[in-house]
Amino acid sequence: MLNCCCENRLSCTLGSITASIIVGIVAAFLRYFAVIAPTAAFWWVLFGIAVVYPAVILLAGSACGGYEGACVCSVLPGILTGIAGTIVASLVLLGITFAATSIIGAIITGLALGFFSLLIASILCLIVCRSGCRGRREI
C-alpha cells in the first residue's frame, strides 16, 4: 500500500503532541467550569471529520512516492491516533449525557478535543512536509 521510508521529524511531531495536550487540558478546565458546553452537533462534526479523513490520507499517500510518501509515513502515527481517539471520545460524548460540571464529562471532552487537535496538528505537519518548506526537497 504505502512504501514507507520514514524520516525523523521529531520537532513537528513533538510540537503537535504538546499542542494537543495543552488544548485538551484547557478544554477540560473550560468544560468543568461550564465556560463551554459543546452540543451534539459539534460532536457529530468531529465524528464525521474523523471518519472521512482516513480516505483522504489513503488517496493522498497512494498517488505519490519517494519524498511525499515519506511525508505521509512520518505523520501517520499521529494522524491515526488522532482519528481513533476522536472517534471513540465523540461516540462516548454522543451516547452519554454528562452534567455541565461533571468531572468525567470534562475529562472526556478534554480527550476528544485533544485528540482532534492532534489530528489537525498532524495534518499541518503533513502540509508543511509536502510543501517542501523543511527538510530536503526532490524535484
Coordinates of C-alpha atoms in Angstrom, one line a residue:
M1 CA 0.0 0.0 0.0
L2 CA 2.3 2.7 1.2
N3 CA 6.1 2.3 0.7
C4 CA 7.3 4.0 3.9
C5 CA 10.8 5.3 4.2
C6 CA 10.2 7.3 7.4
E7 CA 12.5 10.1 8.2
N8 CA 13.0 11.6 11.7
R9 CA 10.6 14.6 12.0
L10 CA 10.5 14.8 15.8
S11 CA 10.2 18.6 16.1
C12 CA 6.9 18.7 14.2
T13 CA 5.5 15.6 15.9
L14 CA 6.5 16.7 19.4
G15 CA 5.1 20.1 18.7
S16 CA 1.7 18.7 17.7
I17 CA 1.6 16.4 20.7
T18 CA 2.5 19.2 23.0
A19 CA -0.2 21.5 21.5
S20 CA -2.8 18.8 21.7
I21 CA -2.1 18.1 25.4
I22 CA -2.4 21.8 26.1
V23 CA -5.6 22.1 24.2
G24 CA -7.0 19.1 25.9
I25 CA -6.2 20.4 29.4
V26 CA -7.6 23.8 28.7
A27 CA -10.8 22.3 27.2
A28 CA -11.3 20.1 30.2
F29 CA -11.0 23.0 32.6
L30 CA -13.3 25.2 30.5
R31 CA -15.9 22.4 30.3
Y32 CA -15.7 21.7 34.1
F33 CA -16.2 25.4 34.9
A34 CA -19.1 25.5 32.4
V35 CA -17.5 28.1 30.2
I36 CA -18.0 25.9 27.2
A37 CA -20.8 23.5 26.6
P38 CA -20.3 21.6 23.2
T39 CA -23.6 20.5 21.6
A40 CA -24.3 17.2 20.0
A41 CA -23.9 18.8 16.6
F42 CA -20.4 19.7 17.4
W43 CA -19.6 16.1 18.4
W44 CA -21.2 14.9 15.1
V45 CA -19.0 17.2 13.1
L46 CA -15.9 15.9 14.9
F47 CA -17.0 12.3 14.4
G48 CA -17.7 13.0 10.7
I49 CA -14.3 14.6 10.1
A50 CA -12.5 11.7 11.9
V51 CA -14.4 9.1 9.9
V52 CA -13.8 10.7 6.5
Y53 CA -10.2 11.7 6.9
P54 CA -8.6 8.2 6.6
A55 CA -9.9 8.0 3.0
V56 CA -8.3 11.4 2.3
I57 CA -4.9 10.2 3.7
L58 CA -5.0 7.0 1.7
L59 CA -5.8 8.9 -1.5
A60 CA -3.0 11.4 -0.8
G61 CA -0.5 8.7 0.1
S62 CA -1.2 6.3 -2.8
A63 CA -0.6 8.9 -5.5
C64 CA 2.9 9.7 -4.5
G65 CA 6.2 8.1 -3.8
G66 CA 9.6 9.0 -2.6
Y67 CA 9.8 12.1 -0.5
E68 CA 6.0 12.7 -0.5
G69 CA 5.4 9.1 0.7
A70 CA 7.9 9.7 3.5
C71 CA 5.9 12.8 4.5
V72 CA 2.8 10.7 4.8
C73 CA 4.6 8.0 6.6
S74 CA 6.3 10.3 9.1
V75 CA 3.0 11.8 10.4
L76 CA 0.8 8.7 10.0
P77 CA 1.0 7.6 13.7
G78 CA -0.2 11.0 14.9
I79 CA -3.0 11.1 12.4
L80 CA -4.2 7.6 13.2
T81 CA -4.0 8.3 16.9
G82 CA -6.0 11.5 16.4
I83 CA -8.6 9.7 14.3
A84 CA -9.1 6.8 16.7
G85 CA -9.2 9.0 19.8
T86 CA -11.6 11.5 18.2
I87 CA -14.0 8.7 17.1
V88 CA -14.1 7.0 20.4
A89 CA -14.4 10.1 22.6
S90 CA -17.0 11.7 20.4
L91 CA -19.1 8.5 20.4
V92 CA -18.9 8.4 24.2
L93 CA -20.0 12.0 24.4
L94 CA -22.8 11.4 21.9
G95 CA -24.0 8.3 23.8
I96 CA -23.9 9.6 27.4
T97 CA -25.2 12.9 28.6
F98 CA -23.0 14.5 31.2
A99 CA -23.8 17.4 33.6
A100 CA -22.2 20.7 32.7
T101 CA -19.8 20.5 35.7
S102 CA -19.2 16.7 35.6
I103 CA -15.5 15.8 36.1
I104 CA -15.8 12.7 33.9
G105 CA -17.6 14.7 31.2
A106 CA -14.8 17.4 31.4
I107 CA -12.1 14.7 31.1
I108 CA -13.7 13.1 28.1
T109 CA -14.3 16.5 26.5
G110 CA -10.6 17.3 27.0
L111 CA -9.6 14.0 25.5
A112 CA -11.9 14.5 22.5
L113 CA -10.6 18.0 21.8
G114 CA -7.0 16.9 22.5
F115 CA -7.2 14.1 20.0
F116 CA -8.9 16.3 17.4
S117 CA -6.2 18.9 17.8
L118 CA -3.6 16.2 17.4
L119 CA -5.3 15.3 14.2
I120 CA -5.3 18.9 12.9
A121 CA -1.7 19.5 14.0
S122 CA -0.6 16.3 12.3
I123 CA -2.3 17.4 9.1
L124 CA -0.4 20.7 9.4
C125 CA 2.8 18.8 9.7
L126 CA 1.9 16.8 6.6
I127 CA 1.2 20.0 4.7
V128 CA 4.5 21.6 5.8
C129 CA 6.4 18.4 4.8
R130 CA 4.7 18.0 1.4
S131 CA 5.2 21.7 0.5
G132 CA 8.9 21.3 1.0
C133 CA 9.3 24.1 3.5
R134 CA 11.5 22.0 5.7
G135 CA 14.0 19.2 5.0
R136 CA 15.2 18.1 1.6
R137 CA 13.2 18.6 -1.5
E138 CA 13.4 16.4 -4.5
I139 CA 12.5 17.8 -7.9

